[in-house]
Short mmCIF file of C-alpha atoms in Angstrom, two decimals:
data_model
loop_
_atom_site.label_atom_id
_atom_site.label_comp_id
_atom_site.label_asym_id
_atom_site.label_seq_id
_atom_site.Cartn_x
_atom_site.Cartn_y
_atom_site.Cartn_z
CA UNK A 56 -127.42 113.29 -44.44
CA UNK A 57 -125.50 110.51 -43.01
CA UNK A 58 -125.51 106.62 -43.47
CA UNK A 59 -124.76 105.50 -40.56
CA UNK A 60 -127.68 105.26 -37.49
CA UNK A 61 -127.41 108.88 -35.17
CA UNK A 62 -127.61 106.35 -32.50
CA UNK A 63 -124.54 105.30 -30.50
CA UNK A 64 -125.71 102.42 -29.37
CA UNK A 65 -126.91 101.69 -33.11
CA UNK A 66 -123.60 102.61 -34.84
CA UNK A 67 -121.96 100.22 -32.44
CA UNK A 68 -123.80 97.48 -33.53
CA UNK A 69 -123.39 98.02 -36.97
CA UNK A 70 -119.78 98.04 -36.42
CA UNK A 71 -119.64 94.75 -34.90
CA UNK A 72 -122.14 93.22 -37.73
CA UNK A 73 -119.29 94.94 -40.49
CA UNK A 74 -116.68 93.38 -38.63
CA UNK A 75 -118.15 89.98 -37.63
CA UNK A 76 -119.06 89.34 -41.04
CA UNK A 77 -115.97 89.35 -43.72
CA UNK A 78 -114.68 86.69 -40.57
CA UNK A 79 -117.47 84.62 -40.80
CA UNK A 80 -117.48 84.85 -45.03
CA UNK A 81 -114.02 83.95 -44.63
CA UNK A 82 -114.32 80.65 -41.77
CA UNK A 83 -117.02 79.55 -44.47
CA UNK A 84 -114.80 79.34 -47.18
CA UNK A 85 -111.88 77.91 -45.83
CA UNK A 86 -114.58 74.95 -44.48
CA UNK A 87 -115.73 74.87 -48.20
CA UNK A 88 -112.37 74.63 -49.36
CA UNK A 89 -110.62 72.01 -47.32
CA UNK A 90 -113.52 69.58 -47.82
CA UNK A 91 -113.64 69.84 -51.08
CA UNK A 92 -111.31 66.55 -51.41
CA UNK A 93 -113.70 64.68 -48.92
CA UNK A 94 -117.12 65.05 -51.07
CA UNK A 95 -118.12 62.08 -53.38
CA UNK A 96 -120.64 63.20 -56.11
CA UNK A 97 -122.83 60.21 -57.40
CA UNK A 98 -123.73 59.59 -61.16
CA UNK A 99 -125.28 56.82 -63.56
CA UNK A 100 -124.04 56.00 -66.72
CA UNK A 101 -125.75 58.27 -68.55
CA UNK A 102 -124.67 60.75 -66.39
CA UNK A 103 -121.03 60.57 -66.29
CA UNK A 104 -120.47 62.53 -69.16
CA UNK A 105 -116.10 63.53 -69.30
CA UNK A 106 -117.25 67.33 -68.32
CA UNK A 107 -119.57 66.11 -65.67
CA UNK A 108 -117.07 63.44 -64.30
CA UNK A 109 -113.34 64.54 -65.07
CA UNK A 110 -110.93 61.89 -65.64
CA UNK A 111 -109.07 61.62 -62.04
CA UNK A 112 -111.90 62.87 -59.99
CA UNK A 113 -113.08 60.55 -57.73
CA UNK A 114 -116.86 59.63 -57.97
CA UNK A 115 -119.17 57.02 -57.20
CA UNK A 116 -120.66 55.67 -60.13
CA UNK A 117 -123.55 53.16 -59.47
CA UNK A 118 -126.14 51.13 -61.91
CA UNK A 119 -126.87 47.66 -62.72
CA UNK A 120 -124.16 44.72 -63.76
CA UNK A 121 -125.16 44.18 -67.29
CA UNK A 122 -125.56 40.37 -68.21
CA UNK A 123 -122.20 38.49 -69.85
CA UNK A 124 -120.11 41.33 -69.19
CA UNK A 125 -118.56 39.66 -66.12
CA UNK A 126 -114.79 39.11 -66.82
CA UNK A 127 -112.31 37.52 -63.98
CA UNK A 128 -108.46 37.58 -64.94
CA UNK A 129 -106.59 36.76 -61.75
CA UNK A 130 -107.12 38.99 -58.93
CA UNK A 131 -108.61 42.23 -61.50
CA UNK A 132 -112.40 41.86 -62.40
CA UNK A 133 -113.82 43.77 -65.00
CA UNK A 134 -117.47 43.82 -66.00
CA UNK A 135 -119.83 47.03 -67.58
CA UNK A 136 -122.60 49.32 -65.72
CA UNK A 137 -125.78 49.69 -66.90
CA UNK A 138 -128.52 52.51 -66.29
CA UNK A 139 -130.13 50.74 -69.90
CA UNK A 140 -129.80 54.04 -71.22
CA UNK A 141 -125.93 54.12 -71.40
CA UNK A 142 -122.91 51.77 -70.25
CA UNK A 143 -119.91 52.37 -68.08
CA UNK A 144 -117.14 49.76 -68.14
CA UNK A 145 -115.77 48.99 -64.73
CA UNK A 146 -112.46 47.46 -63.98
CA UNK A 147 -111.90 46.39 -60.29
CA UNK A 148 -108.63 44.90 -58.89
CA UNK A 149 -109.53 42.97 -55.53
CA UNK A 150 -112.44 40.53 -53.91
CA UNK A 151 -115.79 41.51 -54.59
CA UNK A 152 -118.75 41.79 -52.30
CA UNK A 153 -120.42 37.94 -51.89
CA UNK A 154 -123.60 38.96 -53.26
CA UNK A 155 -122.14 40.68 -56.53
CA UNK A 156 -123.40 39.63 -59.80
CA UNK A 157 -125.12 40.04 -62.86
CA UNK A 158 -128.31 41.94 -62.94
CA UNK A 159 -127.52 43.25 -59.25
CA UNK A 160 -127.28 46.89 -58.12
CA UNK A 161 -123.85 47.99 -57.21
CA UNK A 162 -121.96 51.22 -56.76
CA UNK A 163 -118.35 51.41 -57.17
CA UNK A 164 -116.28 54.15 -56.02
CA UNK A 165 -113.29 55.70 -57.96
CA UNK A 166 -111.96 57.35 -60.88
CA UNK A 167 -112.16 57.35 -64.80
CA UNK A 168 -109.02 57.21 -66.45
CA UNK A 169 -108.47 58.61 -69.60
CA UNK A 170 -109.72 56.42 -71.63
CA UNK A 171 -113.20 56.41 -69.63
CA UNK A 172 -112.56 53.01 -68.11
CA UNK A 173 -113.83 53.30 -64.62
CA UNK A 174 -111.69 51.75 -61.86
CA UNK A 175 -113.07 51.53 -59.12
CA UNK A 176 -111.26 51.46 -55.09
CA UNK A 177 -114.12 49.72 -53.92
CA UNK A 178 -117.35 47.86 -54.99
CA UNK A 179 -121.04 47.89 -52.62
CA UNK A 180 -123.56 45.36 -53.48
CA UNK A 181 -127.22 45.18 -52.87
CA UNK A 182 -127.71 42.92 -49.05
CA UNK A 183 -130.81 41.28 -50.10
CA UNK A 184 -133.52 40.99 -52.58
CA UNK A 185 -135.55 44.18 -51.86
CA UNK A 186 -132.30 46.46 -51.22
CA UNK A 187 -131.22 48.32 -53.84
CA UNK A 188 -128.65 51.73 -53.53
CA UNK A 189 -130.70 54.64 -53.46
CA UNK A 190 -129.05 56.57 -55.62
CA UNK A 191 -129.33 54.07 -58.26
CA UNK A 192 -133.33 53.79 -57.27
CA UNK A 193 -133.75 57.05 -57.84
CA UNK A 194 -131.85 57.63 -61.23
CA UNK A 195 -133.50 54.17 -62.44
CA UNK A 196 -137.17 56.36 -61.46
CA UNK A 197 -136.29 59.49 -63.67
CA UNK A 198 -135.36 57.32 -66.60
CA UNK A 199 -138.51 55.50 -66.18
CA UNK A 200 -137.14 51.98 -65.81
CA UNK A 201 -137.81 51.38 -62.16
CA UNK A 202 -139.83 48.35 -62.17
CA UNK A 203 -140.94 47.09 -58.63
CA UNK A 204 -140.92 43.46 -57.89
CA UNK A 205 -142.97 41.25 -59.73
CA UNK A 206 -144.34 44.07 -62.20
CA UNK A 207 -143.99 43.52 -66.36
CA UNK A 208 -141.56 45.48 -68.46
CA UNK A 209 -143.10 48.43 -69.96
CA UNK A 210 -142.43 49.06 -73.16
CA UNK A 211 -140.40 51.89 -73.93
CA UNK A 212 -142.76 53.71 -76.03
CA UNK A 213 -145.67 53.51 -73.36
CA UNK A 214 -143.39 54.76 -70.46
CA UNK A 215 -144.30 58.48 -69.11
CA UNK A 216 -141.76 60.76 -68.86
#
């Protein structure tokens, strides 16, 4: 007994699915492939662990300027990323955005070098006072320091998980 349908008009058809598909596997990985350079991933601090964000890998890496870690010498800025459960430091050579400074959302595009200094190609920050980066919004919510505006500072051993 026989696979294939007894059929003609069946056997053709199955034909054209075995044919059509290897092609189509094969247009879908070449897309996959050649925008693998174009894709951004996102990460916090705590996150960007050196096997989750490679050293020369470009990333976005986005958080909270932490207070007195601001540092201007000449045209480079350097100042550290906080998700208050870890720290990134960030050094930036160019002007920053007009609303950037401390306590602030920001995310900052680029690469860690090897010594897990972050410098970044380009810096977004937040456009008003309700606005903050989404990504940071939501990675602030899972570690359970989102605080909306105008509500107290939970303590760390009363926040849910």
């Amino acid at each position: 007994m026989s696979w294939l349908p007894k059929s003609p008009k069946a056997r053709r058809r199955l034909w054209v699915v075995a044919a059509a598909a290897p092609v189509l596997a094969l247009a879908v990985g070449l897309s996959l492939w050649a925008m693998q350079d174009s894709v951004t991933f996102f990460f916090s601090p705590s996150e960007a662990t050196a096997e989750a964000a490679p050293a020369g890998r470009m990333i976005r890496l986005g958080g909270l300027v932490e207070a007195g870690s601001v540092e201007h010498h000449g045209a480079t800025v350097a100042f550290t990323v906080t998700d208050n459960a870890a720290t990134s430091r960030v050094v930036y050579e160019g002007d920053l955005p007009d609303l950037f400074r401390e306590g602030q959302g920001i995310v900052a595009q680029g690469k860690f070098g090897p010594d897990r200094v972050f410098h970044a190609d380009s810096v977004l920050a937040k456009h008003d006072e309700t606005y903050m980066p989404r990504e940071v919004a939501d990675r602030l919510k899972e570690k359970g320091e989102w605080r909306p505006e105008g509500a107290p500072a939970q303590p760390a051993d009363q926040r849910t998980l």
